[in-house]
Amino acid sequence: MKEKLQKIRERAMAQIQAAGNLNSLNDVRVAILGKKGELTSVLKGMKEVAPEDRPKVGQLVNETREEIERVLDEAKKKMEALVREEKLKAEVIDVTLPAKKNQVGHRHPNTIALEEVERIFIGMGYEVVEGPEIEYDLYNFEKLNIPEGHPAKDEQDTFYINKEIVLRTQTSPCQARVMEQGKLPIRMIAPGRVFRSDEVDATHSPSFHQIEGLVVDKNITFADLKGTLEEFARELFGAETKTKFRPHHFPFTEPSAEVDVSCFKCGGKGCRFCKGSGWIEILGCGVVHPHVLEMCGIDPEEYTGFAFGMGLERIALLKYEIDDMRLLYENDIRFLKQF
Ligand code: DAH
């Protein structure tokens, strides 16, 4: 019996030595100490041992068991420590590596230009308002003196939702909407997206932005319009900027004008930027037509006003010297980051 136990012990020690991982160590435990294990079956065979020898043999079996358990535990602990160490090594964090940077976007040139325009007009006491992009034909055309069959309707051919509803072709309907509210005096700008069925090229897009302006008060004259836009141009393009008012026609203003600013690139001498003329066109404007005031519920005998409208993209292209409008709609961060 003694020899048998000795053999079991030796074999156990050899197997523990040979075990390469925690699983095979557990296999050894099961094979020797488990329910059907070698040592367990020795214990089960105790009934065949003579009663007087039992205490001695029992003690021997227990000693063997304890020793094997002790060695098994030690091996297990050692192996677990090794596994932990390897895991730590594999998961090591190099704190000297550069951090991953969050990619943040960049403000769009349109936004930068709009905020600049808003800053200037807010400084002159204007309010910023907005109107709907999907608009009634009534506001987009009728109330602006553009009745059915008017040639200006053709020029601003647009997308019709139905006979009465269009994607607005201009921000000018905001004028009618604000006047109709009847809160006077009015000093407002209305920026926003507009739509026309134009083909895409370097200077056109079926969707672009305008900034509308409207002032209605007692004793407003063309002189107020001139003074306001001259000051605006100086603030936006520099103190040296000169302005030129060219007579023009818009159905909702009378008289009407187009405004050119002296080329801020060459100072008016003529260059590639202003196509040699020394002047750059920036907006349309005029004195609000009495009939428009009337249609919007304002007495033209008591109140007068002026209005203006400019293209936001045009301002952005000029200010940041971008020569193709399409770049503004691609949203390439490498492009946007330059402004
Ligand atoms: N709405 C005009 C356009 O899109 C621009 C314009 C001209 C607006 C004269 C005005 C104005 O307010 O007075 O071409």
CSV table of C-alpha atoms and ligand atoms in Angstrom, one decimal:
chain,number,residue,atom,x,y,z
A,1,MET,CA,0.0,0.0,0.0
A,2,LYS,CA,2.8,2.3,0.9
A,3,GLU,CA,4.4,1.7,-2.4
A,4,LYS,CA,1.2,2.3,-4.3
A,5,LEU,CA,0.8,5.6,-2.5
A,6,GLN,CA,4.4,6.5,-3.2
A,7,LYS,CA,3.8,5.8,-6.9
A,8,ILE,CA,0.7,8.0,-7.0
A,9,ARG,CA,2.6,10.8,-5.3
A,10,GLU,CA,5.5,10.6,-7.8
A,11,ARG,CA,3.3,10.5,-10.8
A,12,ALA,CA,1.2,13.5,-9.5
A,13,MET,CA,4.4,15.5,-9.0
A,14,ALA,CA,5.6,14.7,-12.5
A,15,GLN,CA,2.3,15.7,-14.0
A,16,ILE,CA,2.1,18.9,-12.1
A,17,GLN,CA,5.6,19.8,-13.3
A,18,ALA,CA,4.6,19.0,-16.9
A,19,ALA,CA,1.3,21.0,-16.8
A,20,GLY,CA,1.7,24.0,-19.1
A,21,ASN,CA,-1.5,25.9,-18.2
A,22,LEU,CA,-4.2,26.2,-15.7
A,23,ASN,CA,-6.5,23.8,-17.6
A,24,SER,CA,-4.1,20.9,-17.6
A,25,LEU,CA,-3.3,21.6,-14.0
A,26,ASN,CA,-7.0,21.1,-13.2
A,27,ASP,CA,-7.0,17.9,-15.3
A,28,VAL,CA,-4.2,16.6,-12.9
A,29,ARG,CA,-6.3,17.5,-9.9
A,30,VAL,CA,-9.4,15.7,-11.3
A,31,ALA,CA,-7.4,12.6,-12.3
A,32,ILE,CA,-5.9,12.2,-8.8
A,33,LEU,CA,-8.1,13.8,-6.3
A,34,GLY,CA,-11.5,13.9,-8.1
A,35,LYS,CA,-14.4,11.6,-7.5
A,36,LYS,CA,-13.0,8.9,-9.7
A,37,GLY,CA,-9.4,10.0,-9.1
A,38,GLU,CA,-6.6,7.5,-8.3
A,39,LEU,CA,-6.2,8.6,-4.6
A,40,THR,CA,-9.9,8.6,-4.1
A,41,SER,CA,-10.2,5.0,-5.3
A,42,VAL,CA,-7.5,4.0,-2.8
A,43,LEU,CA,-9.6,5.5,0.0
A,44,LYS,CA,-12.6,3.6,-1.4
A,45,GLY,CA,-10.5,0.4,-1.1
A,46,MET,CA,-10.0,0.9,2.6
A,47,LYS,CA,-12.5,-1.8,3.4
A,48,GLU,CA,-10.2,-4.4,2.1
A,49,VAL,CA,-7.4,-3.3,4.5
A,50,ALA,CA,-7.2,-5.2,7.8
A,51,PRO,CA,-9.0,-3.2,10.6
A,52,GLU,CA,-5.9,-2.9,12.7
A,53,ASP,CA,-3.9,-1.4,9.8
A,54,ARG,CA,-6.6,1.1,8.8
A,55,PRO,CA,-5.6,4.1,11.0
A,56,LYS,CA,-2.0,3.9,9.7
A,57,VAL,CA,-3.0,3.5,6.0
A,58,GLY,CA,-5.6,6.3,6.5
A,59,GLN,CA,-3.0,8.6,7.9
A,60,LEU,CA,-0.7,7.8,5.0
A,61,VAL,CA,-3.4,8.5,2.4
A,62,ASN,CA,-4.3,11.8,4.0
A,63,GLU,CA,-0.6,12.9,4.1
A,64,THR,CA,-0.2,12.1,0.4
A,65,ARG,CA,-3.4,13.9,-0.4
A,66,GLU,CA,-2.4,17.0,1.6
A,67,GLU,CA,1.0,17.1,-0.1
A,68,ILE,CA,-0.4,16.8,-3.6
A,69,GLU,CA,-3.0,19.5,-2.8
A,70,ARG,CA,-0.3,21.8,-1.5
A,71,VAL,CA,1.9,21.3,-4.5
A,72,LEU,CA,-1.1,21.7,-6.8
A,73,ASP,CA,-2.1,25.0,-5.1
A,74,GLU,CA,1.4,26.4,-5.3
A,75,ALA,CA,1.6,25.5,-9.0
A,76,LYS,CA,-1.8,27.1,-9.6
A,77,LYS,CA,-0.8,30.3,-7.8
A,78,LYS,CA,2.5,30.5,-9.8
A,79,MET,CA,0.7,30.0,-13.0
A,80,GLU,CA,-2.0,32.6,-12.3
A,81,ALA,CA,0.7,35.1,-11.5
A,82,LEU,CA,2.4,34.4,-14.7
A,83,VAL,CA,-0.8,34.8,-16.7
A,84,ARG,CA,-1.6,38.1,-15.0
A,85,GLU,CA,1.9,39.4,-15.8
A,86,GLU,CA,1.6,38.4,-19.4
A,87,LYS,CA,-1.7,40.1,-19.7
A,88,LEU,CA,-0.3,43.3,-18.1
A,89,LYS,CA,2.6,43.3,-20.5
A,90,ALA,CA,0.2,42.8,-23.5
A,91,GLU,CA,-2.1,45.6,-22.4
A,92,VAL,CA,0.5,48.1,-21.5
A,93,ILE,CA,-0.5,51.7,-22.3
A,94,ASP,CA,2.3,54.0,-23.7
A,95,VAL,CA,1.4,57.3,-22.1
A,96,THR,CA,4.0,59.1,-24.3
A,97,LEU,CA,2.1,58.3,-27.5
A,98,PRO,CA,0.3,61.4,-29.0
A,99,ALA,CA,-3.4,61.6,-28.1
A,100,LYS,CA,-6.0,61.1,-30.8
A,101,LYS,CA,-7.3,64.5,-31.7
A,102,ASN,CA,-11.1,65.1,-32.0
A,103,GLN,CA,-11.8,66.3,-35.6
A,104,VAL,CA,-13.8,69.5,-35.2
A,105,GLY,CA,-15.4,71.2,-38.1
A,106,HIS,CA,-14.9,74.8,-39.2
A,107,ARG,CA,-17.3,77.7,-39.7
A,108,HIS,CA,-18.5,78.0,-43.3
A,109,PRO,CA,-17.4,81.1,-45.2
A,110,ASN,CA,-21.1,81.9,-45.7
A,111,THR,CA,-21.6,81.8,-42.0
A,112,ILE,CA,-18.6,84.0,-41.3
A,113,ALA,CA,-19.7,86.5,-43.9
A,114,LEU,CA,-23.3,86.5,-42.7
A,115,GLU,CA,-22.2,87.1,-39.1
A,116,GLU,CA,-20.1,90.0,-40.3
A,117,VAL,CA,-23.1,91.5,-42.1
A,118,GLU,CA,-25.4,90.9,-39.1
A,119,ARG,CA,-22.9,92.6,-36.8
A,120,ILE,CA,-22.8,95.7,-39.0
A,121,PHE,CA,-26.6,96.1,-39.2
A,122,ILE,CA,-27.2,95.1,-35.5
A,123,GLY,CA,-24.8,97.9,-34.8
A,124,MET,CA,-27.1,100.3,-36.7
A,125,GLY,CA,-30.1,99.2,-34.7
A,126,TYR,CA,-31.5,96.5,-37.0
A,127,GLU,CA,-33.3,93.4,-36.0
A,128,VAL,CA,-32.6,90.0,-37.6
A,129,VAL,CA,-35.7,88.1,-38.7
A,130,GLU,CA,-36.4,85.0,-40.7
A,131,GLY,CA,-39.1,83.9,-43.1
A,132,PRO,CA,-40.2,80.5,-44.6
A,133,GLU,CA,-38.2,78.9,-47.4
A,134,ILE,CA,-41.4,77.4,-48.8
A,135,GLU,CA,-43.5,80.5,-49.5
A,136,TYR,CA,-46.8,81.6,-51.0
A,137,ASP,CA,-46.7,82.9,-54.5
A,138,LEU,CA,-48.7,85.8,-52.9
A,139,TYR,CA,-45.7,86.9,-50.8
A,140,ASN,CA,-42.9,85.9,-53.2
A,141,PHE,CA,-44.5,87.8,-56.1
A,142,GLU,CA,-48.0,89.4,-55.8
A,143,LYS,CA,-47.3,91.6,-52.7
A,144,LEU,CA,-44.0,92.7,-54.2
A,145,ASN,CA,-45.8,94.2,-57.3
A,146,ILE,CA,-45.0,91.1,-59.4
A,147,PRO,CA,-48.5,90.1,-60.7
A,148,GLU,CA,-49.3,87.1,-62.9
A,149,GLY,CA,-47.7,87.5,-66.2
A,150,HIS,CA,-45.0,90.0,-65.1
A,151,PRO,CA,-41.7,89.5,-66.9
A,152,ALA,CA,-39.8,89.5,-63.5
A,153,LYS,CA,-41.6,86.2,-62.7
A,154,ASP,CA,-39.9,84.6,-65.7
A,155,GLU,CA,-36.5,85.9,-64.7
A,156,GLN,CA,-36.8,84.2,-61.3
A,157,ASP,CA,-38.2,81.0,-62.6
A,158,THR,CA,-38.5,78.7,-59.6
A,159,PHE,CA,-39.7,75.4,-58.2
A,160,TYR,CA,-43.5,75.2,-57.8
A,161,ILE,CA,-45.0,73.0,-55.1
A,162,ASN,CA,-48.4,73.8,-56.6
A,163,LYS,CA,-50.0,76.9,-58.2
A,164,GLU,CA,-50.0,78.9,-54.9
A,165,ILE,CA,-46.8,77.6,-53.2
A,166,VAL,CA,-43.2,78.0,-54.4
A,167,LEU,CA,-39.7,77.6,-53.0
A,168,ARG,CA,-39.0,81.3,-52.5
A,169,THR,CA,-36.8,82.9,-55.2
A,170,GLN,CA,-35.8,85.8,-53.0
A,171,THR,CA,-35.8,86.9,-49.4
A,172,SER,CA,-37.9,89.9,-50.4
A,173,PRO,CA,-41.2,88.2,-49.3
A,174,CYS,CA,-39.9,88.7,-45.7
A,175,GLN,CA,-40.5,92.4,-46.4
A,176,ALA,CA,-44.2,91.9,-46.9
A,177,ARG,CA,-44.5,89.5,-44.0
A,178,VAL,CA,-42.9,92.0,-41.6
A,179,MET,CA,-44.9,95.0,-42.9
A,180,GLU,CA,-48.1,93.1,-42.5
A,181,GLN,CA,-47.5,92.6,-38.8
A,182,GLY,CA,-48.0,96.4,-38.6
A,183,LYS,CA,-45.4,97.1,-36.0
A,184,LEU,CA,-43.8,100.4,-37.0
A,185,PRO,CA,-41.1,101.7,-37.4
A,186,ILE,CA,-39.3,98.7,-39.1
A,187,ARG,CA,-35.6,98.2,-39.2
A,188,MET,CA,-34.8,94.7,-40.1
A,189,ILE,CA,-32.5,92.3,-42.1
A,190,ALA,CA,-33.7,88.9,-43.1
A,191,PRO,CA,-31.1,86.4,-44.2
A,192,GLY,CA,-32.0,83.0,-45.7
A,193,ARG,CA,-31.9,80.3,-48.4
A,194,VAL,CA,-33.5,81.0,-51.7
A,195,PHE,CA,-34.1,78.8,-54.8
A,196,ARG,CA,-34.1,79.3,-58.6
A,197,SER,CA,-34.1,76.7,-61.4
A,198,ASP,CA,-30.6,77.7,-62.5
A,199,GLU,CA,-27.9,75.4,-63.8
A,200,VAL,CA,-24.9,74.9,-61.6
A,201,ASP,CA,-21.8,76.8,-62.7
A,202,ALA,CA,-19.0,78.9,-61.1
A,203,THR,CA,-21.4,81.7,-60.2
A,204,HIS,CA,-24.9,80.0,-60.1
A,205,SER,CA,-26.6,77.4,-58.0
A,206,PRO,CA,-30.2,76.3,-57.7
A,207,SER,CA,-30.0,77.1,-54.0
A,208,PHE,CA,-28.2,80.0,-52.6
A,209,HIS,CA,-28.6,82.7,-49.9
A,210,GLN,CA,-29.7,86.3,-49.7
A,211,ILE,CA,-29.8,89.0,-47.1
A,212,GLU,CA,-32.8,91.3,-47.3
A,213,GLY,CA,-33.0,94.7,-45.6
A,214,LEU,CA,-36.0,96.9,-44.9
A,215,VAL,CA,-36.6,100.2,-43.1
A,216,VAL,CA,-40.0,101.8,-42.8
A,217,ASP,CA,-40.5,104.9,-40.8
A,218,LYS,CA,-41.8,108.5,-41.2
A,219,ASN,CA,-39.6,110.7,-43.5
A,220,ILE,CA,-37.4,108.0,-44.8
A,221,THR,CA,-35.8,109.1,-48.1
A,222,PHE,CA,-33.3,107.8,-50.7
A,223,ALA,CA,-30.7,109.8,-48.8
A,224,ASP,CA,-31.1,107.5,-45.8
A,225,LEU,CA,-30.7,104.5,-48.1
A,226,LYS,CA,-27.5,105.9,-49.6
A,227,GLY,CA,-26.0,106.8,-46.2
A,228,THR,CA,-26.8,103.4,-44.7
A,229,LEU,CA,-25.4,101.4,-47.6
A,230,GLU,CA,-22.3,103.6,-47.9
A,231,GLU,CA,-21.5,103.0,-44.2
A,232,PHE,CA,-22.3,99.3,-44.6
A,233,ALA,CA,-19.8,99.0,-47.6
A,234,ARG,CA,-17.1,100.8,-45.6
A,235,GLU,CA,-17.5,98.5,-42.6
A,236,LEU,CA,-17.6,95.4,-44.7
A,237,PHE,CA,-14.8,96.1,-47.3
A,238,GLY,CA,-12.7,98.8,-45.6
A,239,ALA,CA,-12.8,102.5,-44.8
A,240,GLU,CA,-11.5,103.5,-48.3
A,241,THR,CA,-14.4,101.9,-50.1
A,242,LYS,CA,-16.4,104.1,-52.4
A,243,THR,CA,-20.0,103.3,-53.5
A,244,LYS,CA,-21.8,104.0,-56.8
A,245,PHE,CA,-25.6,103.9,-57.2
A,246,ARG,CA,-26.6,102.9,-60.8
A,247,PRO,CA,-30.3,103.4,-61.7
A,248,HIS,CA,-32.1,100.0,-62.1
A,249,HIS,CA,-35.5,98.5,-62.0
A,250,PHE,CA,-37.1,96.4,-59.4
A,251,PRO,CA,-40.9,96.0,-59.3
A,252,PHE,CA,-41.2,96.6,-55.5
A,253,THR,CA,-39.0,99.7,-55.3
A,254,GLU,CA,-39.2,103.1,-57.0
A,255,PRO,CA,-36.7,104.5,-57.6
A,256,SER,CA,-34.4,101.5,-57.7
A,257,ALA,CA,-30.7,101.1,-58.0
A,258,GLU,CA,-27.9,98.6,-58.2
A,259,VAL,CA,-24.9,99.4,-55.9
A,260,ASP,CA,-21.3,98.9,-56.9
A,261,VAL,CA,-18.4,99.2,-54.5
A,262,SER,CA,-14.9,100.3,-55.5
A,263,CYS,CA,-12.7,97.3,-56.0
A,264,PHE,CA,-11.1,96.6,-52.6
A,265,LYS,CA,-8.3,94.6,-54.4
A,266,CYS,CA,-7.0,97.4,-56.7
A,267,GLY,CA,-8.6,100.4,-55.0
A,268,GLY,CA,-10.5,101.2,-58.3
A,269,LYS,CA,-7.6,101.2,-60.8
A,270,GLY,CA,-8.9,98.0,-62.5
A,271,CYS,CA,-7.6,94.5,-62.0
A,272,ARG,CA,-8.5,90.8,-62.7
A,273,PHE,CA,-10.8,90.8,-59.7
A,274,CYS,CA,-13.0,93.7,-60.9
A,275,LYS,CA,-12.6,92.6,-64.5
A,276,GLY,CA,-10.7,95.8,-65.2
A,277,SER,CA,-13.6,98.2,-64.3
A,278,GLY,CA,-12.6,99.2,-60.8
A,279,TRP,CA,-16.1,98.5,-59.6
A,280,ILE,CA,-17.8,95.4,-58.2
A,281,GLU,CA,-21.6,95.0,-58.0
A,282,ILE,CA,-22.9,93.9,-54.6
A,283,LEU,CA,-26.6,94.5,-54.2
A,284,GLY,CA,-30.0,95.8,-55.4
A,285,CYS,CA,-32.0,98.4,-53.5
A,286,GLY,CA,-34.6,101.2,-53.7
A,287,VAL,CA,-37.3,103.2,-52.0
A,288,VAL,CA,-40.3,100.9,-51.2
A,289,HIS,CA,-43.0,101.3,-53.8
A,290,PRO,CA,-46.1,103.0,-52.3
A,291,HIS,CA,-48.3,100.3,-53.8
A,292,VAL,CA,-46.3,97.6,-51.9
A,293,LEU,CA,-46.8,99.6,-48.6
A,294,GLU,CA,-50.5,99.8,-49.3
A,295,MET,CA,-50.8,96.1,-50.1
A,296,CYS,CA,-49.2,95.4,-46.8
A,297,GLY,CA,-51.5,97.7,-44.8
A,298,ILE,CA,-49.2,100.7,-44.4
A,299,ASP,CA,-50.3,104.2,-45.3
A,300,PRO,CA,-47.8,105.5,-48.0
A,301,GLU,CA,-48.9,109.1,-47.2
A,302,GLU,CA,-47.6,108.7,-43.6
A,303,TYR,CA,-44.8,106.2,-44.0
A,304,THR,CA,-42.0,105.7,-46.5
A,305,GLY,CA,-39.2,103.2,-46.5
A,306,PHE,CA,-36.2,101.7,-48.3
A,307,ALA,CA,-35.2,98.1,-49.0
A,308,PHE,CA,-32.1,96.3,-50.2
A,309,GLY,CA,-31.1,92.7,-51.1
A,310,MET,CA,-27.8,91.1,-51.5
A,311,GLY,CA,-26.4,87.6,-52.3
A,312,LEU,CA,-24.6,86.1,-49.4
A,313,GLU,CA,-22.4,83.8,-51.5
A,314,ARG,CA,-21.4,86.8,-53.6
A,315,ILE,CA,-20.2,88.6,-50.5
A,316,ALA,CA,-18.3,85.5,-49.3
A,317,LEU,CA,-16.7,84.9,-52.7
A,318,LEU,CA,-15.6,88.5,-52.9
A,319,LYS,CA,-14.4,88.9,-49.3
A,320,TYR,CA,-12.4,85.6,-49.2
A,321,GLU,CA,-11.3,85.7,-52.9
A,322,ILE,CA,-12.9,82.4,-53.8
A,323,ASP,CA,-13.4,82.1,-57.6
A,324,ASP,CA,-15.8,79.2,-57.8
A,325,MET,CA,-19.1,79.1,-56.0
A,326,ARG,CA,-19.3,75.3,-56.2
A,327,LEU,CA,-16.5,75.2,-53.6
A,328,LEU,CA,-18.9,76.6,-51.1
A,329,TYR,CA,-21.2,73.6,-51.3
A,330,GLU,CA,-18.7,70.8,-51.2
A,331,ASN,CA,-18.0,71.2,-47.5
A,332,ASP,CA,-14.4,69.9,-47.9
A,333,ILE,CA,-12.8,70.7,-44.5
A,334,ARG,CA,-9.5,71.4,-46.2
A,335,PHE,CA,-11.2,74.2,-48.1
A,336,LEU,CA,-13.2,75.5,-45.2
A,337,LYS,CA,-10.2,75.6,-42.8
A,338,GLN,CA,-8.6,78.4,-44.9
A,339,PHE,CA,-11.1,81.1,-43.7
B,1,DAH,N1,-34.9,90.5,-54.5
B,1,DAH,C1,-34.0,91.0,-55.5
B,1,DAH,C2,-33.4,89.9,-56.3
B,1,DAH,O1,-33.4,88.8,-55.8
B,1,DAH,C3,-33.0,91.9,-54.9
B,1,DAH,C4,-33.5,93.1,-54.3
B,1,DAH,C5,-33.5,94.3,-55.1
B,1,DAH,C6,-34.0,93.2,-53.0
B,1,DAH,C7,-34.0,95.5,-54.6
B,1,DAH,C8,-34.5,94.4,-52.5
B,1,DAH,C9,-34.5,95.5,-53.3
B,1,DAH,O2,-35.0,94.5,-51.3
B,1,DAH,O3,-34.9,96.7,-52.8
B,1,DAH,O4,-32.9,90.1,-57.3
